[in-house]
Amino acid sequence: MLRTHSCGDLRPEHIGKTVTLSGWVQKARNKGFIVWVDLRDRYGITQLVFDEERSPKEVFEKAQSLGREFVIQVRGEVIERESKNPQMPTGAVEILVQELNLLNASETPPFTIEDESDGGEELRMQYRYLDLRRNPMREKLIHRHRVAIQVRNYLSDLDFIEVETPYLIKSTPEGARDFVVPSRMNSGQFYALPQSPQTFKQLLMVGGMDRYFQIVKCFRDEDLRADRQPEFTQIDCEMAFVDQEDILQTFEGLTKHLIEKTTGTTVDDFPRMTYAEAMKTYGNDKPDIRFGMTFGEINDLAQNKGFQVFDQQELVVGIAVPGGASYSRKEIDGWIDWVKRPQVGAKGMVWVKCLEDGTYKSSVDKFFESSDLEQWAKRMNAQAGDALFILGGPAHETRTQLSALRMELGNRLGLRKADEFAPLWVVDFPLLEWDEESQRYHAMHHPFTAPKPEHLEMLKDQPGEVCANAYDLVLNGNEIGGGSIRIHDADLQSQMFDLLGFSKEEAQAQFGFLMGAFQYGAPPHGGIAFGLDRLVAILGGDESIRDYIAFPKNNSGRDVMIDAPAPLDQEQLNELYLNIQTED
Amino acid sequence: MLRTHSCGDLRPEHIGKTVTLSGWVQKARNKGFIVWVDLRDRYGITQLVFDEERSPKEVFEKAQSLGREFVIQVRGEVIERESKNPQMPTGAVEILVQELNLLNASETPPFTIEDESDGGEELRMQYRYLDLRRNPMREKLIHRHRVAIQVRNYLSDLDFIEVETPYLIKSTPEGARDFVVPSRMNSGQFYALPQSPQTFKQLLMVGGMDRYFQIVKCFRDEDLRADRQPEFTQIDCEMAFVDQEDILQTFEGLTKHLIEKTTGTTVDDFPRMTYAEAMKTYGNDKPDIRFGMTFGEINDLAQNKGFQVFDQQELVVGIAVPGGASYSRKEIDGWIDWVKRPQVGAKGMVWVKCLEDGTYKSSVDKFFESSDLEQWAKRMNAQAGDALFILGGPAHETRTQLSALRMELGNRLGLRKADEFAPLWVVDFPLLEWDEESQRYHAMHHPFTAPKPEHLEMLKDQPGEVCANAYDLVLNGNEIGGGSIRIHDADLQSQMFDLLGFSKEEAQAQFGFLMGAFQYGAPPHGGIAFGLDRLVAILGGDESIRDYIAFPKNNSGRDVMIDAPAPLDQEQLNELYLNIQTED
């Protein structure tokens, strides 16, 4: 090693020892007769002293020219520091340097390598290797590693086997777009990169593997929204001979373990909520239950009282905003504008202030009695001093709008605390959702999800009413995992494909191998997949995933550091039997 | 769970308990008044008894129709078995079945699900999910999981951080062919799948990650040889502030740990051999040192004695074959034919029998004295009773031929024992190798490998003589790992690209980001990558990797189970701006 200790190692007990350190120059302060250098590596920072009197002349002279991010190796004695820095683990000592070896010089970096950098996002992406030198970035990657190894050891101890499934598989037009890979050896044919190892993990269950997991890259060629990556990582899991309860128990255990090990927080048993309840109470199938502001529906209280705006709506629903009674007219108008933004899409908002003296003031005072407003307040669990924010409209849209408002209020009121962890299970998802555009049902989870056995009879006549043995694990308002009990019966799977509008031929061409496998003794099975990027971000106290990925793509799917994707030589295209379409 | 115990759990202490088991019918024996069923799951086999007198009538009747690979759930009492089977962990007990629940029927599988199956390779690939039900297959995947988790915990305990590097990167024409991925969002442009995370791990070192590893899929679009896969798994590692010795020590530790933990064998410190020595002594840079038969060069002893076939050769070299003196003429002719096969390519072979009485008999008795042959025998460390097999020709080719012969003899003589582990380091590889076809130097390891500092001066005038700080880890005649100390100096890297025939523009276009990173304080660093597929196979006592991969491709790069690759719809091609070239 080009060092005897790391830059985070040295303590008072090392005083008097001669040590060798290597690292980067964090900063150098030249006082003329003395040069102090903060030497940095992954493990910490140690102060070096080059002293006109006590360091060799040529060493002292060389030290004058050290710039930021130079890589050096030094040898010297650990001495006690005069002005100790109790903030730094190594702050009681410094190294009186006797030998200095310049390992590599550095140009001035394009942004400061400090906890708070002065570099913009695009610049930091381009020089990602410099950005990773900053403590917060490095800590996030180390945190990610720790989460992953916790997952592996926890599941392995429960007899789960990590099995690598293939990356070069077959394209299926169902769902999101696949990334494809032309085959040189099979001209005109393509592999696809997996959107998930779904069918392979089911085949592993058919193959008797009993308990499988894999931390695995998956790929989706979707138009990127902010914070979506074309490649992302899943913790993919499957178990045989289980029912839904077994899966919930097993992965609640894993999630508790991860929260406790990585954050030090203990959590109780996870609450469970049906999809219907989550939608009704939070307007959202991934509710953030760290804070209240649950929905109060007031159709019965607010309709047919002369306020026509409400009368014609499918749903009138509101929330109580803590402390909202003190909002100025301008602040309330700000919130009305906020819900009317096209991204939210509400037509308007009714407000009621629940004043401390027990009276009410509202935008609809003309139409409602104080006693009406009091009942609304009760329905929304409002306290004196709160405001009620109320929307009306078609049920699903209005819930979505009010949910967006609730989340934004939660953010601004500081109710979404990064160090608080509120997981829950959302269960009993509908099996199918109707798609207006294609005029057919789509699988809400995926086409392999099993209907609840007690709903099987409705599959023919009321498919939209059928619930699935499907579940999501929600943490702090984010879906961190989702899964289902799978169909293991070839006939039922075939019936599902019918319902989803697959012809027999399409089903056979795309999933024939799975249907074939079901002929040979498929066991009951089910599973779950976690989004690792999101999970580590939330456990790290963040919601944005990008900093938890070593080399992310930007919103156009480009890696700006290596400048990919890029054109190919025609020679390479010829080998693949491909031409680029030219635009007319 | 659809079971209270697994099929491997039950022991005499469970007698009297009522249990529920689930699994597959391994076999059913119907004696008329009694039906025995062997029930199998991942964990073992348990015998079930359905008895005309002691089981409920409808259960007994249902049991009559159970076929191989049916999936069932049973409930019953654990009873003592009359004729115990000491070979089976559960062989002291059986279950007297009271309830039988058919979970899924099965068609008759296309081959037997036994340790020794009657299915051919192609059929077993097509029904991989059934093949995986066989114990030896399942055990190999479990073994693979165990190796991987040992690797992760061992390296993690040494402060290595597993960092996921991207799969959608940039194509580089250097080396093997890349698999490419057309980008829909960037028309006419392509990502490439990584052949290795080489440049990213170096950037992580520049980024201060200090110790990195990753178990990661890599991709190479090469014409497949037997036992090569287009996607394969590496244990990829890199360390900063190290020299070669640190890497050898660290990964010798890992390899020892893996051998000991997975095989129970202890191994001594790994011998080290230079590339030159390995080639001279074994004709091979990945020698199998589980057995001797080292090369004896006899140019000085065999040339200019009147045997012209030898006189004109660059190299005359042989090995002693244990017990070979007793080979019949026919057997020897068989070996002569073997070395003359086009795959080996020798022109002929000279043999000498070292008889027990101290005399010699050879194919060249006419030309050489007995005393000559005695000296040859000594050079090849032959014992009385051995035969000498001798080849002559151009040095490199002849060594390769003799190495092939030595390995084949090792196999046939049973000297390559699967339960014996003989690792070694091969070091001091040449930096470059001359390519006749392109009339230029190629990097022997890769273009980022550092020359030995003491050879730096030769780089200009005698580049072919320069040795690299490159090393391979060899186990039982297979390269299981290889790596090098990297160049961390932008000027030296630029000089290397010159030597390898890159123009400045090409170097900039392909590796500009790496050269750029080297401007900002790159630390000295180096690493190694292990081939996980091969490593787990060898630790499992096999040389073929295919059974250690859950869903492998065949030799045409096809997955015959899912039938991939496959054609795409024109609509999908249009989205990617691609046309398939039509043949004229």
Tab-separated table of N, CA, C and O in Angstrom, chain B residues 309-398:
chain	number	residue	atom	x	y	z
B	309	VAL	N	15.042	-34.161	-38.824
B	309	VAL	CA	13.728	-33.611	-38.417
B	309	VAL	C	13.903	-32.666	-37.222
B	309	VAL	O	13.258	-31.637	-37.135
B	310	PHE	N	14.779	-33.039	-36.303
B	310	PHE	CA	15.023	-32.193	-35.140
B	310	PHE	C	15.949	-31.022	-35.466
B	310	PHE	O	15.787	-29.917	-34.925
B	311	ASP	N	16.930	-31.283	-36.304
B	311	ASP	CA	17.993	-30.292	-36.507
B	311	ASP	C	17.472	-28.922	-36.909
B	311	ASP	O	17.994	-27.897	-36.490
B	312	GLN	N	16.438	-28.930	-37.748
B	312	GLN	CA	16.004	-27.651	-38.302
B	312	GLN	C	14.982	-26.923	-37.417
B	312	GLN	O	14.527	-25.840	-37.764
B	313	GLN	N	14.612	-27.506	-36.276
B	313	GLN	CA	13.522	-26.923	-35.486
B	313	GLN	C	14.014	-25.835	-34.532
B	313	GLN	O	15.108	-25.935	-33.983
B	314	GLU	N	13.145	-24.876	-34.324
B	314	GLU	CA	13.469	-23.844	-33.338
B	314	GLU	C	13.491	-24.439	-31.932
B	314	GLU	O	14.292	-24.061	-31.085
B	315	LEU	N	12.557	-25.362	-31.703
B	315	LEU	CA	12.451	-25.948	-30.358
B	315	LEU	C	12.178	-27.446	-30.458
B	315	LEU	O	11.327	-27.884	-31.232
B	316	VAL	N	12.901	-28.225	-29.651
B	316	VAL	CA	12.589	-29.644	-29.471
B	316	VAL	C	12.308	-29.829	-27.992
B	316	VAL	O	13.130	-29.484	-27.135
B	317	VAL	N	11.122	-30.333	-27.688
B	317	VAL	CA	10.682	-30.321	-26.292
B	317	VAL	C	9.760	-31.512	-26.038
B	317	VAL	O	9.019	-31.930	-26.932
B	318	GLY	N	9.862	-32.065	-24.830
B	318	GLY	CA	9.050	-33.247	-24.552
B	318	GLY	C	8.617	-33.319	-23.101
B	318	GLY	O	9.017	-32.510	-22.261
B	319	ILE	N	7.768	-34.306	-22.859
B	319	ILE	CA	7.279	-34.563	-21.502
B	319	ILE	C	7.368	-36.060	-21.221
B	319	ILE	O	7.375	-36.878	-22.155
B	320	ALA	N	7.433	-36.377	-19.931
B	320	ALA	CA	7.440	-37.782	-19.525
B	320	ALA	C	6.020	-38.192	-19.170
B	320	ALA	O	5.358	-37.526	-18.368
B	321	VAL	N	5.556	-39.298	-19.784
B	321	VAL	CA	4.193	-39.769	-19.537
B	321	VAL	C	4.263	-40.923	-18.536
B	321	VAL	O	4.823	-41.968	-18.857
B	322	PRO	N	3.704	-40.728	-17.340
B	322	PRO	CA	3.822	-41.773	-16.322
B	322	PRO	C	3.243	-43.104	-16.813
B	322	PRO	O	2.116	-43.136	-17.328
B	323	GLY	N	4.013	-44.166	-16.689
B	323	GLY	CA	3.536	-45.490	-17.100
B	323	GLY	C	3.497	-45.700	-18.596
B	323	GLY	O	3.037	-46.743	-19.076
B	324	GLY	N	3.966	-44.739	-19.349
B	324	GLY	CA	3.843	-44.805	-20.806
B	324	GLY	C	4.686	-45.896	-21.455
B	324	GLY	O	4.449	-46.269	-22.607
B	325	ALA	N	5.669	-46.439	-20.703
B	325	ALA	CA	6.515	-47.485	-21.286
B	325	ALA	C	5.712	-48.735	-21.622
B	325	ALA	O	6.118	-49.544	-22.457
B	326	SER	N	4.556	-48.864	-20.979
B	326	SER	CA	3.762	-50.071	-21.239
B	326	SER	C	2.737	-49.858	-22.363
B	326	SER	O	1.943	-50.739	-22.653
B	327	TYR	N	2.720	-48.674	-22.972
B	327	TYR	CA	1.761	-48.442	-24.054
B	327	TYR	C	2.044	-49.380	-25.220
B	327	TYR	O	3.212	-49.609	-25.573
B	328	SER	N	0.974	-49.876	-25.816
B	328	SER	CA	1.137	-50.699	-27.020
B	328	SER	C	1.471	-49.784	-28.189
B	328	SER	O	1.281	-48.558	-28.132
B	329	ARG	N	1.955	-50.374	-29.246
B	329	ARG	CA	2.231	-49.640	-30.475
B	329	ARG	C	0.976	-48.889	-30.922
B	329	ARG	O	1.019	-47.737	-31.322
B	330	LYS	N	-0.175	-49.586	-30.781
B	330	LYS	CA	-1.426	-48.988	-31.211
B	330	LYS	C	-1.788	-47.750	-30.362
B	330	LYS	O	-2.238	-46.730	-30.886
B	331	GLU	N	-1.530	-47.902	-29.075
B	331	GLU	CA	-1.823	-46.752	-28.202
B	331	GLU	C	-0.939	-45.560	-28.560
B	331	GLU	O	-1.398	-44.421	-28.628
B	332	ILE	N	0.311	-45.840	-28.796
B	332	ILE	CA	1.226	-44.746	-29.145
B	332	ILE	C	0.808	-44.111	-30.463
B	332	ILE	O	0.766	-42.878	-30.597
B	333	ASP	N	0.464	-44.972	-31.432
B	333	ASP	CA	-0.013	-44.425	-32.711
B	333	ASP	C	-1.254	-43.555	-32.492
B	333	ASP	O	-1.443	-42.540	-33.161
B	334	GLY	N	-2.093	-43.975	-31.561
B	334	GLY	CA	-3.274	-43.179	-31.238
B	334	GLY	C	-2.880	-41.777	-30.790
B	334	GLY	O	-3.490	-40.780	-31.200
B	335	TRP	N	-1.854	-41.692	-29.964
B	335	TRP	CA	-1.412	-40.375	-29.487
B	335	TRP	C	-0.765	-39.563	-30.610
B	335	TRP	O	-0.913	-38.343	-30.663
B	336	ILE	N	-0.049	-40.281	-31.493
B	336	ILE	CA	0.534	-39.561	-32.644
B	336	ILE	C	-0.578	-38.979	-33.511
B	336	ILE	O	-0.535	-37.810	-33.917
B	337	ASP	N	-1.613	-39.791	-33.740
B	337	ASP	CA	-2.749	-39.274	-34.506
B	337	ASP	C	-3.389	-38.083	-33.784
B	337	ASP	O	-3.822	-37.117	-34.399
B	338	TRP	N	-3.466	-38.188	-32.445
B	338	TRP	CA	-4.119	-37.133	-31.666
B	338	TRP	C	-3.401	-35.791	-31.855
B	338	TRP	O	-4.045	-34.765	-32.094
B	339	VAL	N	-2.049	-35.808	-31.775
B	339	VAL	CA	-1.331	-34.521	-31.918
B	339	VAL	C	-1.353	-34.019	-33.357
B	339	VAL	O	-1.143	-32.829	-33.604
B	340	LYS	N	-1.631	-34.930	-34.309
B	340	LYS	CA	-1.667	-34.497	-35.709
B	340	LYS	C	-3.042	-33.986	-36.129
B	340	LYS	O	-3.207	-33.495	-37.253
B	341	ARG	N	-4.031	-34.107	-35.228
B	341	ARG	CA	-5.370	-33.577	-35.567
B	341	ARG	C	-5.254	-32.079	-35.848
B	341	ARG	O	-4.435	-31.392	-35.232
B	342	PRO	N	-6.075	-31.574	-36.772
B	342	PRO	CA	-5.946	-30.146	-37.105
B	342	PRO	C	-6.092	-29.229	-35.889
B	342	PRO	O	-5.460	-28.171	-35.826
B	343	GLN	N	-6.922	-29.622	-34.904
B	343	GLN	CA	-7.082	-28.773	-33.721
B	343	GLN	C	-5.779	-28.631	-32.948
B	343	GLN	O	-5.587	-27.682	-32.199
B	344	VAL	N	-4.868	-29.634	-33.068
B	344	VAL	CA	-3.584	-29.543	-32.369
B	344	VAL	C	-2.516	-29.103	-33.366
B	344	VAL	O	-1.825	-28.109	-33.142
B	345	GLY	N	-2.387	-29.853	-34.444
B	345	GLY	CA	-1.579	-29.342	-35.550
B	345	GLY	C	-0.108	-29.714	-35.559
B	345	GLY	O	0.668	-29.113	-36.303
B	346	ALA	N	0.299	-30.710	-34.754
B	346	ALA	CA	1.703	-31.127	-34.820
B	346	ALA	C	1.929	-31.940	-36.096
B	346	ALA	O	1.000	-32.530	-36.653
B	347	LYS	N	3.189	-31.932	-36.547
B	347	LYS	CA	3.508	-32.683	-37.771
B	347	LYS	C	3.722	-34.163	-37.462
B	347	LYS	O	3.557	-35.032	-38.315
B	348	GLY	N	4.174	-34.441	-36.241
B	348	GLY	CA	4.447	-35.816	-35.852
B	348	GLY	C	4.918	-35.810	-34.423
B	348	GLY	O	4.922	-34.755	-33.768
B	349	MET	N	5.273	-36.994	-33.915
B	349	MET	CA	5.717	-37.051	-32.528
B	349	MET	C	6.776	-38.137	-32.392
B	349	MET	O	6.636	-39.234	-32.928
B	350	VAL	N	7.832	-37.820	-31.684
B	350	VAL	CA	8.858	-38.811	-31.372
B	350	VAL	C	8.571	-39.365	-29.989
B	350	VAL	O	8.169	-38.626	-29.095
B	351	TRP	N	8.740	-40.692	-29.848
B	351	TRP	CA	8.508	-41.262	-28.513
B	351	TRP	C	9.705	-42.084	-28.071
B	351	TRP	O	10.468	-42.609	-28.886
B	352	VAL	N	9.861	-42.146	-26.768
B	352	VAL	CA	10.923	-42.946	-26.155
B	352	VAL	C	10.295	-43.678	-24.978
B	352	VAL	O	9.633	-43.050	-24.157
B	353	LYS	N	10.502	-45.016	-24.931
B	353	LYS	CA	10.044	-45.747	-23.742
B	353	LYS	C	11.213	-45.943	-22.792
B	353	LYS	O	12.277	-46.420	-23.203
B	354	CYS	N	11.022	-45.577	-21.537
B	354	CYS	CA	12.059	-45.764	-20.524
B	354	CYS	C	11.716	-47.065	-19.800
B	354	CYS	O	10.876	-47.064	-18.885
B	355	LEU	N	12.323	-48.142	-20.252
B	355	LEU	CA	11.907	-49.452	-19.753
B	355	LEU	C	12.384	-49.659	-18.328
B	355	LEU	O	13.318	-49.004	-17.856
B	356	GLU	N	11.699	-50.601	-17.659
B	356	GLU	CA	11.984	-50.837	-16.236
B	356	GLU	C	13.418	-51.324	-16.032
B	356	GLU	O	14.006	-51.103	-14.971
B	357	ASP	N	13.972	-51.988	-17.057
B	357	ASP	CA	15.323	-52.536	-16.890
B	357	ASP	C	16.407	-51.499	-17.180
B	357	ASP	O	17.591	-51.825	-17.269
B	358	GLY	N	16.011	-50.237	-17.357
B	358	GLY	CA	17.011	-49.196	-17.565
B	358	GLY	C	17.406	-48.997	-19.018
B	358	GLY	O	18.221	-48.126	-19.329
B	359	THR	N	16.814	-49.782	-19.927
B	359	THR	CA	17.100	-49.577	-21.347
B	359	THR	C	16.026	-48.690	-21.962
B	359	THR	O	15.010	-48.394	-21.324
B	360	TYR	N	16.265	-48.273	-23.172
B	360	TYR	CA	15.349	-47.363	-23.857
B	360	TYR	C	14.948	-47.947	-25.187
B	360	TYR	O	15.742	-48.631	-25.842
B	361	LYS	N	13.750	-47.683	-25.587
B	361	LYS	CA	13.259	-48.094	-26.891
B	361	LYS	C	12.536	-46.876	-27.448
B	361	LYS	O	11.765	-46.242	-26.733
B	362	SER	N	12.826	-46.508	-28.712
B	362	SER	CA	12.251	-45.262	-29.207
B	362	SER	C	11.977	-45.332	-30.692
B	362	SER	O	12.396	-46.279	-31.380
B	363	SER	N	11.280	-44.339	-31.195
B	363	SER	CA	11.014	-44.250	-32.631
B	363	SER	C	12.223	-43.683	-33.371
B	363	SER	O	12.204	-43.565	-34.584
B	364	VAL	N	13.287	-43.316	-32.607
B	364	VAL	CA	14.464	-42.725	-33.249
B	364	VAL	C	15.735	-43.480	-32.843
B	364	VAL	O	16.816	-42.893	-32.771
B	365	ASP	N	15.570	-44.784	-32.576
B	365	ASP	CA	16.714	-45.606	-32.159
B	365	ASP	C	17.871	-45.540	-33.155
B	365	ASP	O	19.035	-45.623	-32.784
B	366	LYS	N	17.490	-45.358	-34.413
B	366	LYS	CA	18.515	-45.334	-35.462
B	366	LYS	C	19.499	-44.170	-35.293
B	366	LYS	O	20.641	-44.240	-35.702
B	367	PHE	N	18.984	-43.061	-34.736
B	367	PHE	CA	19.773	-41.827	-34.737
B	367	PHE	C	20.477	-41.534	-33.433
B	367	PHE	O	21.395	-40.736	-33.368
B	368	PHE	N	19.952	-42.115	-32.351
B	368	PHE	CA	20.480	-41.715	-31.045
B	368	PHE	C	20.986	-42.907	-30.254
B	368	PHE	O	20.466	-44.013	-30.359
B	369	GLU	N	21.990	-42.640	-29.447
B	369	GLU	CA	22.538	-43.627	-28.527
B	369	GLU	C	21.615	-43.737	-27.315
B	369	GLU	O	20.913	-42.790	-26.981
B	370	SER	N	21.696	-44.818	-26.639
B	370	SER	CA	20.961	-45.008	-25.393
B	370	SER	C	21.337	-43.906	-24.396
B	370	SER	O	20.494	-43.411	-23.646
B	371	SER	N	22.594	-43.508	-24.406
B	371	SER	CA	23.024	-42.460	-23.463
B	371	SER	C	22.368	-41.120	-23.785
B	371	SER	O	22.096	-40.316	-22.892
B	372	ASP	N	22.119	-40.849	-25.070
B	372	ASP	CA	21.365	-39.643	-25.440
B	372	ASP	C	19.979	-39.689	-24.817
B	372	ASP	O	19.526	-38.739	-24.165
B	373	LEU	N	19.325	-40.823	-25.040
B	373	LEU	CA	17.941	-40.951	-24.563
B	373	LEU	C	17.891	-40.830	-23.043
B	373	LEU	O	16.948	-40.276	-22.481
B	374	GLU	N	18.903	-41.347	-22.409
B	374	GLU	CA	18.957	-41.261	-20.949
B	374	GLU	C	19.003	-39.796	-20.501
B	374	GLU	O	18.346	-39.401	-19.541
B	375	GLN	N	19.785	-39.002	-21.244
B	375	GLN	CA	19.867	-37.576	-20.891
B	375	GLN	C	18.527	-36.863	-21.127
B	375	GLN	O	18.122	-36.005	-20.355
B	376	TRP	N	17.865	-37.230	-22.241
B	376	TRP	CA	16.532	-36.665	-22.498
B	376	TRP	C	15.603	-36.979	-21.325
B	376	TRP	O	14.883	-36.105	-20.834
B	377	ALA	N	15.627	-38.241	-20.934
B	377	ALA	CA	14.728	-38.700	-19.857
B	377	ALA	C	14.990	-37.892	-18.589
B	377	ALA	O	14.052	-37.493	-17.885
B	378	LYS	N	16.274	-37.647	-18.313
B	378	LYS	CA	16.613	-36.885	-17.124
B	378	LYS	C	16.047	-35.463	-17.227
B	378	LYS	O	15.448	-34.940	-16.291
B	379	ARG	N	16.210	-34.866	-18.394
B	379	ARG	CA	15.716	-33.507	-18.623
B	379	ARG	C	14.201	-33.403	-18.407
B	379	ARG	O	13.674	-32.376	-18.016
B	380	MET	N	13.512	-34.502	-18.678
B	380	MET	CA	12.035	-34.499	-18.559
B	380	MET	C	11.561	-35.138	-17.256
B	380	MET	O	10.365	-35.387	-17.086
B	381	ASN	N	12.536	-35.359	-16.341
B	381	ASN	CA	12.194	-35.944	-15.044
B	381	ASN	C	11.452	-37.272	-15.167
B	381	ASN	O	10.511	-37.539	-14.414
B	382	ALA	N	11.850	-38.088	-16.121
B	382	ALA	CA	11.158	-39.366	-16.326
B	382	ALA	C	11.628	-40.409	-15.323
B	382	ALA	O	12.772	-40.368	-14.860
B	383	GLN	N	10.731	-41.302	-14.980
B	383	GLN	CA	11.041	-42.468	-14.152
B	383	GLN	C	11.066	-43.701	-15.051
B	383	GLN	O	10.491	-43.683	-16.143
B	384	ALA	N	11.702	-44.749	-14.564
B	384	ALA	CA	11.609	-46.026	-15.284
B	384	ALA	C	10.132	-46.383	-15.393
B	384	ALA	O	9.381	-46.231	-14.428
B	385	GLY	N	9.724	-46.822	-16.578
B	385	GLY	CA	8.309	-47.137	-16.804
B	385	GLY	C	7.566	-46.032	-17.518
B	385	GLY	O	6.440	-46.223	-17.975
B	386	ASP	N	8.179	-44.848	-17.638
B	386	ASP	CA	7.529	-43.737	-18.338
B	386	ASP	C	7.817	-43.791	-19.834
B	386	ASP	O	8.708	-44.531	-20.293
B	387	ALA	N	7.062	-43.014	-20.582
B	387	ALA	CA	7.416	-42.764	-21.981
B	387	ALA	C	7.705	-41.277	-22.133
B	387	ALA	O	7.153	-40.458	-21.385
B	388	LEU	N	8.579	-40.939	-23.073
B	388	LEU	CA	8.781	-39.535	-23.423
B	388	LEU	C	8.024	-39.262	-24.718
B	388	LEU	O	8.139	-40.042	-25.666
B	389	PHE	N	7.242	-38.210	-24.730
B	389	PHE	CA	6.564	-37.761	-25.966
B	389	PHE	C	7.215	-36.436	-26.350
B	389	PHE	O	7.221	-35.489	-25.559
B	390	ILE	N	7.761	-36.387	-27.556
B	390	ILE	CA	8.607	-35.250	-27.949
B	390	ILE	C	8.107	-34.611	-29.243
B	390	ILE	O	7.819	-35.311	-30.217
B	391	LEU	N	7.984	-33.289	-29.228
B	391	LEU	CA	7.581	-32.553	-30.427
B	391	LEU	C	8.679	-31.559	-30.806
B	391	LEU	O	9.472	-31.152	-29.959
B	392	GLY	N	8.709	-31.182	-32.070
B	392	GLY	CA	9.655	-30.169	-32.509
B	392	GLY	C	8.980	-29.215	-33.480
B	392	GLY	O	8.030	-29.606	-34.181
B	393	GLY	N	9.447	-27.978	-33.522
B	393	GLY	CA	8.868	-27.007	-34.450
B	393	GLY	C	9.119	-25.593	-33.976
B	393	GLY	O	9.943	-25.365	-33.085
B	394	PRO	N	8.383	-24.608	-34.526
B	394	PRO	CA	8.510	-23.229	-34.054
B	394	PRO	C	8.150	-23.178	-32.563
B	394	PRO	O	7.214	-23.869	-32.133
B	395	ALA	N	8.891	-22.370	-31.804
B	395	ALA	CA	8.809	-22.467	-30.343
B	395	ALA	C	7.384	-22.309	-29.811
B	395	ALA	O	6.877	-23.176	-29.097
B	396	HIS	N	6.695	-21.196	-30.174
B	396	HIS	CA	5.403	-20.931	-29.555
B	396	HIS	C	4.373	-22.017	-29.913
B	396	HIS	O	3.674	-22.545	-29.048
B	397	GLU	N	4.323	-22.358	-31.205
B	397	GLU	CA	3.344	-23.375	-31.638
B	397	GLU	C	3.602	-24.726	-30.998
B	397	GLU	O	2.673	-25.436	-30.607
B	398	THR	N	4.884	-25.073	-30.936
B	398	THR	CA	5.222	-26.389	-30.402
B	398	THR	C	4.855	-26.483	-28.928
B	398	THR	O	4.333	-27.490	-28.455
